[in-house]
Amino acid sequence: MTKRTKPAFHRLRRLTVVGGFMDGVDVEFVAGLNCIIGGRGTGKTTLLEFARYALDLIRDDTNSRRSTQGLIDHNLGGGRIRLTIETKDGLMYIVSRTAGEESIVLDSKGNPTDISLSSGGLFGADIYSQNDIESIADDLLSQLALIDNFEADTIRADNLEIQRTVSALKSNAHECAEAQKMIAGLSDELSTLKVLEAKLKEFKATSGEDADAVNKAQEQKAQRDREKRAITAALESLAEYA
């Protein structure tokens, strides 16, 4: 028995319709290229849109969404799409969806899971109708977006790194602003210090030139204070004997 190898990419394995106007449709997909051949009105586009609808990959523009929803309502009716998918990790799931409801992800045995397709990461597919291809051919931005899909993981990682860098730059900008405030405050203090140093130099210069006169004046003042205290004490003593 040969060991089953994991696919290197996501795969559509099977699409069935239960109930509704297209009850009994059952299409299996093989690995690699699948060609759907048929005349006009045989359901080629419907099959493609059923797969896209089940995976919730309808284009965001209003016209495409309205057109696809109209096709689903008309051709699916009250039926249910069951799309079997295989992830690139080899895990099998069944995506079930009816018209007007959200997709439900089941495990390979048909049991409901809490997995949501809208969260991304489980399964990815690029599905284009004939009109989509014609629109892409006429629009350079759409062509660029199509090319980017081939490096989606790399671009996602680059965008995440850009976000981290921008966040770090914003943080650095805040720290720089705080540092500038601190520098401004220190500059003011430095200016005040220079003024004080200049006054101190003036005081030292005066003290150096008139030191003797200042000291003599201080001694004379001290002598007068002592004489005043002595006279006051003598007067108080005389008052006691008066």
GROMACS .gro file of C-alpha atoms in nm:
model
  242
    1MET     CA    1   0.000   0.000   0.000
    2THR     CA    2   0.151   0.331  -0.107
    3LYS     CA    3   0.160   0.615   0.141
    4ARG     CA    4  -0.068   0.903   0.048
    5THR     CA    5   0.134   1.222   0.003
    6LYS     CA    6   0.009   1.562   0.109
    7PRO     CA    7  -0.073   1.806  -0.171
    8ALA     CA    8   0.148   2.112  -0.203
    9PHE     CA    9  -0.161   2.331  -0.243
   10HIS     CA   10  -0.529   2.345  -0.155
   11ARG     CA   11  -0.763   2.133  -0.368
   12LEU     CA   12  -1.130   2.108  -0.454
   13ARG     CA   13  -1.220   1.739  -0.433
   14ARG     CA   14  -1.593   1.717  -0.496
   15LEU     CA   15  -1.904   1.930  -0.542
   16THR     CA   16  -2.255   1.796  -0.491
   17VAL     CA   17  -2.598   1.956  -0.477
   18VAL     CA   18  -2.873   1.819  -0.257
   19GLY     CA   19  -3.227   1.938  -0.323
   20GLY     CA   20  -3.343   2.234  -0.524
   21PHE     CA   21  -3.343   2.269  -0.902
   22MET     CA   22  -3.004   2.099  -0.946
   23ASP     CA   23  -3.056   1.811  -0.707
   24GLY     CA   24  -2.825   1.520  -0.780
   25VAL     CA   25  -2.536   1.715  -0.934
   26ASP     CA   26  -2.216   1.535  -0.833
   27VAL     CA   27  -1.880   1.638  -0.976
   28GLU     CA   28  -1.544   1.500  -0.864
   29PHE     CA   29  -1.225   1.695  -0.931
   30VAL     CA   30  -0.888   1.536  -0.995
   31ALA     CA   31  -0.547   1.668  -0.897
   32GLY     CA   32  -0.417   1.908  -1.158
   33LEU     CA   33  -0.614   2.045  -1.451
   34ASN     CA   34  -0.991   1.992  -1.469
   35CYS     CA   35  -1.179   2.088  -1.786
   36ILE     CA   36  -1.554   2.144  -1.776
   37ILE     CA   37  -1.690   2.114  -2.129
   38GLY     CA   38  -2.045   2.177  -2.240
   39GLY     CA   39  -2.268   2.389  -2.456
   40ARG     CA   40  -2.422   2.720  -2.360
   41GLY     CA   41  -2.663   2.688  -2.070
   42THR     CA   42  -2.539   2.348  -1.951
   43GLY     CA   43  -2.420   2.485  -1.614
   44LYS     CA   44  -2.047   2.544  -1.655
   45THR     CA   45  -2.059   2.892  -1.502
   46THR     CA   46  -2.312   2.778  -1.243
   47LEU     CA   47  -2.077   2.504  -1.124
   48LEU     CA   48  -1.796   2.757  -1.089
   49GLU     CA   49  -2.017   3.004  -0.904
   50PHE     CA   50  -2.144   2.731  -0.670
   51ALA     CA   51  -1.785   2.658  -0.566
   52ARG     CA   52  -1.710   3.027  -0.521
   53TYR     CA   53  -2.032   3.084  -0.327
   54ALA     CA   54  -1.965   2.791  -0.092
   55LEU     CA   55  -1.619   2.930  -0.014
   56ASP     CA   56  -1.760   3.284   0.023
   57LEU     CA   57  -1.526   3.418  -0.244
   58ILE     CA   58  -1.773   3.643  -0.423
   59ARG     CA   59  -1.607   3.963  -0.541
   60ASP     CA   60  -1.670   4.268  -0.326
   61ASP     CA   61  -1.801   4.501  -0.596
   62THR     CA   62  -2.177   4.547  -0.589
   63ASN     CA   63  -2.248   4.440  -0.948
   64SER     CA   64  -2.059   4.109  -0.918
   65ARG     CA   65  -2.220   4.029  -0.585
   66ARG     CA   66  -2.569   4.106  -0.716
   67SER     CA   67  -2.512   3.901  -1.032
   68THR     CA   68  -2.374   3.600  -0.844
   69GLN     CA   69  -2.646   3.612  -0.580
   70GLY     CA   70  -2.910   3.618  -0.853
   71LEU     CA   71  -2.755   3.313  -1.020
   72ILE     CA   72  -2.740   3.127  -0.687
   73ASP     CA   73  -3.100   3.209  -0.598
   74HIS     CA   74  -3.223   3.101  -0.942
   75ASN     CA   75  -3.020   2.781  -0.990
   76LEU     CA   76  -2.979   2.657  -0.633
   77GLY     CA   77  -3.327   2.738  -0.509
   78GLY     CA   78  -3.386   2.552  -0.185
   79GLY     CA   79  -3.095   2.315  -0.242
   80ARG     CA   80  -2.766   2.284  -0.056
   81ILE     CA   81  -2.412   2.291  -0.193
   82ARG     CA   82  -2.165   2.046  -0.040
   83LEU     CA   83  -1.808   2.121  -0.146
   84THR     CA   84  -1.537   1.879  -0.034
   85ILE     CA   85  -1.199   2.048   0.005
   86GLU     CA   86  -0.850   1.930   0.094
   87THR     CA   87  -0.605   2.170   0.253
   88LYS     CA   88  -0.239   2.183   0.159
   89ASP     CA   89  -0.174   1.999   0.486
   90GLY     CA   90  -0.385   1.706   0.367
   91LEU     CA   91  -0.688   1.773   0.590
   92MET     CA   92  -1.033   1.705   0.445
   93TYR     CA   93  -1.339   1.922   0.512
   94ILE     CA   94  -1.686   1.963   0.369
   95VAL     CA   95  -1.821   2.314   0.320
   96SER     CA   96  -2.200   2.323   0.323
   97ARG     CA   97  -2.410   2.623   0.221
   98THR     CA   98  -2.762   2.709   0.112
   99ALA     CA   99  -2.886   3.027  -0.054
  100GLY     CA  100  -2.903   3.317   0.191
  101GLU     CA  101  -2.711   3.141   0.469
  102GLU     CA  102  -2.351   3.140   0.589
  103SER     CA  103  -2.120   2.852   0.505
  104ILE     CA  104  -2.083   2.570   0.757
  105VAL     CA  105  -1.755   2.377   0.778
  106LEU     CA  106  -1.792   2.004   0.851
  107ASP     CA  107  -1.520   1.750   0.916
  108SER     CA  108  -1.460   1.463   0.674
  109LYS     CA  109  -1.732   1.259   0.848
  110GLY     CA  110  -1.990   1.534   0.817
  111ASN     CA  111  -1.979   1.656   1.177
  112PRO     CA  112  -2.002   2.033   1.236
  113THR     CA  113  -1.686   2.216   1.341
  114ASP     CA  114  -1.627   2.560   1.491
  115ILE     CA  115  -1.406   2.658   1.196
  116SER     CA  116  -1.501   2.973   1.006
  117LEU     CA  117  -1.397   3.041   0.647
  118SER     CA  118  -1.410   3.416   0.710
  119SER     CA  119  -1.121   3.392   0.956
  120GLY     CA  120  -0.891   3.290   0.670
  121GLY     CA  121  -0.601   3.048   0.682
  122LEU     CA  122  -0.802   2.725   0.642
  123PHE     CA  123  -0.843   2.721   0.268
  124GLY     CA  124  -0.767   2.955  -0.017
  125ALA     CA  125  -0.873   2.947  -0.380
  126ASP     CA  126  -0.860   3.183  -0.675
  127ILE     CA  127  -1.177   3.143  -0.879
  128TYR     CA  128  -1.241   3.358  -1.187
  129SER     CA  129  -1.533   3.357  -1.424
  130GLN     CA  130  -1.502   3.456  -1.789
  131ASN     CA  131  -1.617   3.809  -1.706
  132ASP     CA  132  -1.359   3.829  -1.426
  133ILE     CA  133  -1.079   3.733  -1.663
  134GLU     CA  134  -1.188   3.993  -1.917
  135SER     CA  135  -1.202   4.260  -1.644
  136ILE     CA  136  -0.854   4.169  -1.521
  137ALA     CA  137  -0.718   4.190  -1.874
  138ASP     CA  138  -0.845   4.549  -1.901
  139ASP     CA  139  -0.724   4.673  -1.560
  140LEU     CA  140  -0.357   4.707  -1.460
  141LEU     CA  141  -0.431   4.716  -1.086
  142SER     CA  142  -0.629   4.392  -1.113
  143GLN     CA  143  -0.337   4.234  -1.297
  144LEU     CA  144  -0.101   4.344  -1.020
  145ALA     CA  145  -0.336   4.202  -0.754
  146LEU     CA  146  -0.347   3.872  -0.944
  147ILE     CA  147   0.034   3.854  -0.953
  148ASP     CA  148   0.052   3.940  -0.582
  149ASN     CA  149  -0.160   3.633  -0.505
  150PHE     CA  150   0.134   3.412  -0.595
  151GLU     CA  151   0.340   3.570  -0.315
  152ALA     CA  152   0.055   3.632  -0.071
  153ASP     CA  153   0.239   3.487   0.230
  154THR     CA  154   0.553   3.691   0.160
  155ILE     CA  155   0.353   4.011   0.108
  156ARG     CA  156   0.156   3.944   0.427
  157ALA     CA  157   0.481   3.900   0.621
  158ASP     CA  158   0.624   4.217   0.465
  159ASN     CA  159   0.312   4.416   0.556
  160LEU     CA  160   0.333   4.287   0.913
  161GLU     CA  161   0.697   4.393   0.931
  162ILE     CA  162   0.603   4.736   0.794
  163GLN     CA  163   0.337   4.772   1.064
  164ARG     CA  164   0.589   4.678   1.332
  165THR     CA  165   0.840   4.927   1.193
  166VAL     CA  166   0.581   5.206   1.182
  167SER     CA  167   0.481   5.126   1.541
  168ALA     CA  168   0.846   5.136   1.650
  169LEU     CA  169   0.897   5.468   1.470
  170LYS     CA  170   0.593   5.617   1.645
  171SER     CA  171   0.730   5.500   1.979
  172ASN     CA  172   1.071   5.648   1.898
  173ALA     CA  173   0.907   5.976   1.793
  174HIS     CA  174   0.734   5.997   2.132
  175GLU     CA  175   1.061   5.927   2.314
  176CYS     CA  176   1.238   6.190   2.100
  177ALA     CA  177   0.970   6.447   2.187
  178GLU     CA  178   1.016   6.376   2.558
  179ALA     CA  179   1.394   6.399   2.518
  180GLN     CA  180   1.359   6.735   2.342
  181LYS     CA  181   1.148   6.865   2.631
  182MET     CA  182   1.416   6.751   2.874
  183ILE     CA  183   1.689   6.916   2.665
  184ALA     CA  184   1.490   7.242   2.658
  185GLY     CA  185   1.454   7.232   3.038
  186LEU     CA  186   1.825   7.165   3.085
  187SER     CA  187   1.907   7.451   2.846
  188ASP     CA  188   1.703   7.690   3.063
  189GLU     CA  189   1.880   7.567   3.375
  190LEU     CA  190   2.215   7.606   3.201
  191SER     CA  191   2.132   7.967   3.108
  192THR     CA  192   2.041   8.041   3.471
  193LEU     CA  193   2.362   7.877   3.587
  194LYS     CA  194   2.567   8.095   3.354
  195VAL     CA  195   2.404   8.408   3.499
  196LEU     CA  196   2.480   8.290   3.852
  197GLU     CA  197   2.840   8.213   3.757
  198ALA     CA  198   2.878   8.565   3.615
  199LYS     CA  199   2.742   8.721   3.936
  200LEU     CA  200   2.970   8.500   4.143
  201LYS     CA  201   3.270   8.616   3.943
  202GLU     CA  202   3.168   8.979   4.002
  203PHE     CA  203   3.137   8.911   4.375
  204LYS     CA  204   3.478   8.744   4.385
  205ALA     CA  205   3.632   9.037   4.201
  206THR     CA  206   3.484   9.284   4.449
  207SER     CA  207   3.593   9.074   4.745
  208GLY     CA  208   3.946   9.060   4.611
  209GLU     CA  209   3.985   9.437   4.567
  210ASP     CA  210   3.804   9.560   4.885
  211ALA     CA  211   3.867   9.267   5.117
  212ASP     CA  212   4.053   9.480   5.378
  213ALA     CA  213   3.789   9.753   5.379
  214VAL     CA  214   3.507   9.500   5.411
  215ASN     CA  215   3.680   9.317   5.696
  216LYS     CA  216   3.752   9.646   5.879
  217ALA     CA  217   3.391   9.758   5.844
  218GLN     CA  218   3.270   9.424   5.981
  219GLU     CA  219   3.507   9.455   6.281
  220GLN     CA  220   3.386   9.810   6.352
  221LYS     CA  221   3.024   9.697   6.337
  222ALA     CA  222   3.097   9.410   6.575
  223GLN     CA  223   3.272   9.654   6.814
  224ARG     CA  224   2.973   9.889   6.807
  225ASP     CA  225   2.739   9.601   6.879
  226ARG     CA  226   2.947   9.497   7.181
  227GLU     CA  227   2.958   9.854   7.312
  228LYS     CA  228   2.584   9.889   7.268
  229ARG     CA  229   2.521   9.567   7.461
  230ALA     CA  230   2.758   9.681   7.739
  231ILE     CA  231   2.584  10.020   7.776
  232THR     CA  232   2.245   9.849   7.782
  233ALA     CA  233   2.362   9.612   8.057
  234ALA     CA  234   2.505   9.902   8.263
  235LEU     CA  235   2.181  10.099   8.240
  236GLU     CA  236   1.984   9.796   8.352
  237SER     CA  237   2.216   9.754   8.654
  238LEU     CA  238   2.179  10.120   8.753
  239ALA     CA  239   1.804  10.090   8.723
  240GLU     CA  240   1.805   9.813   8.984
  241TYR     CA  241   1.973  10.041   9.242
  242ALA     CA  242   1.777  10.354   9.164
   0.00000   0.00000   0.00000
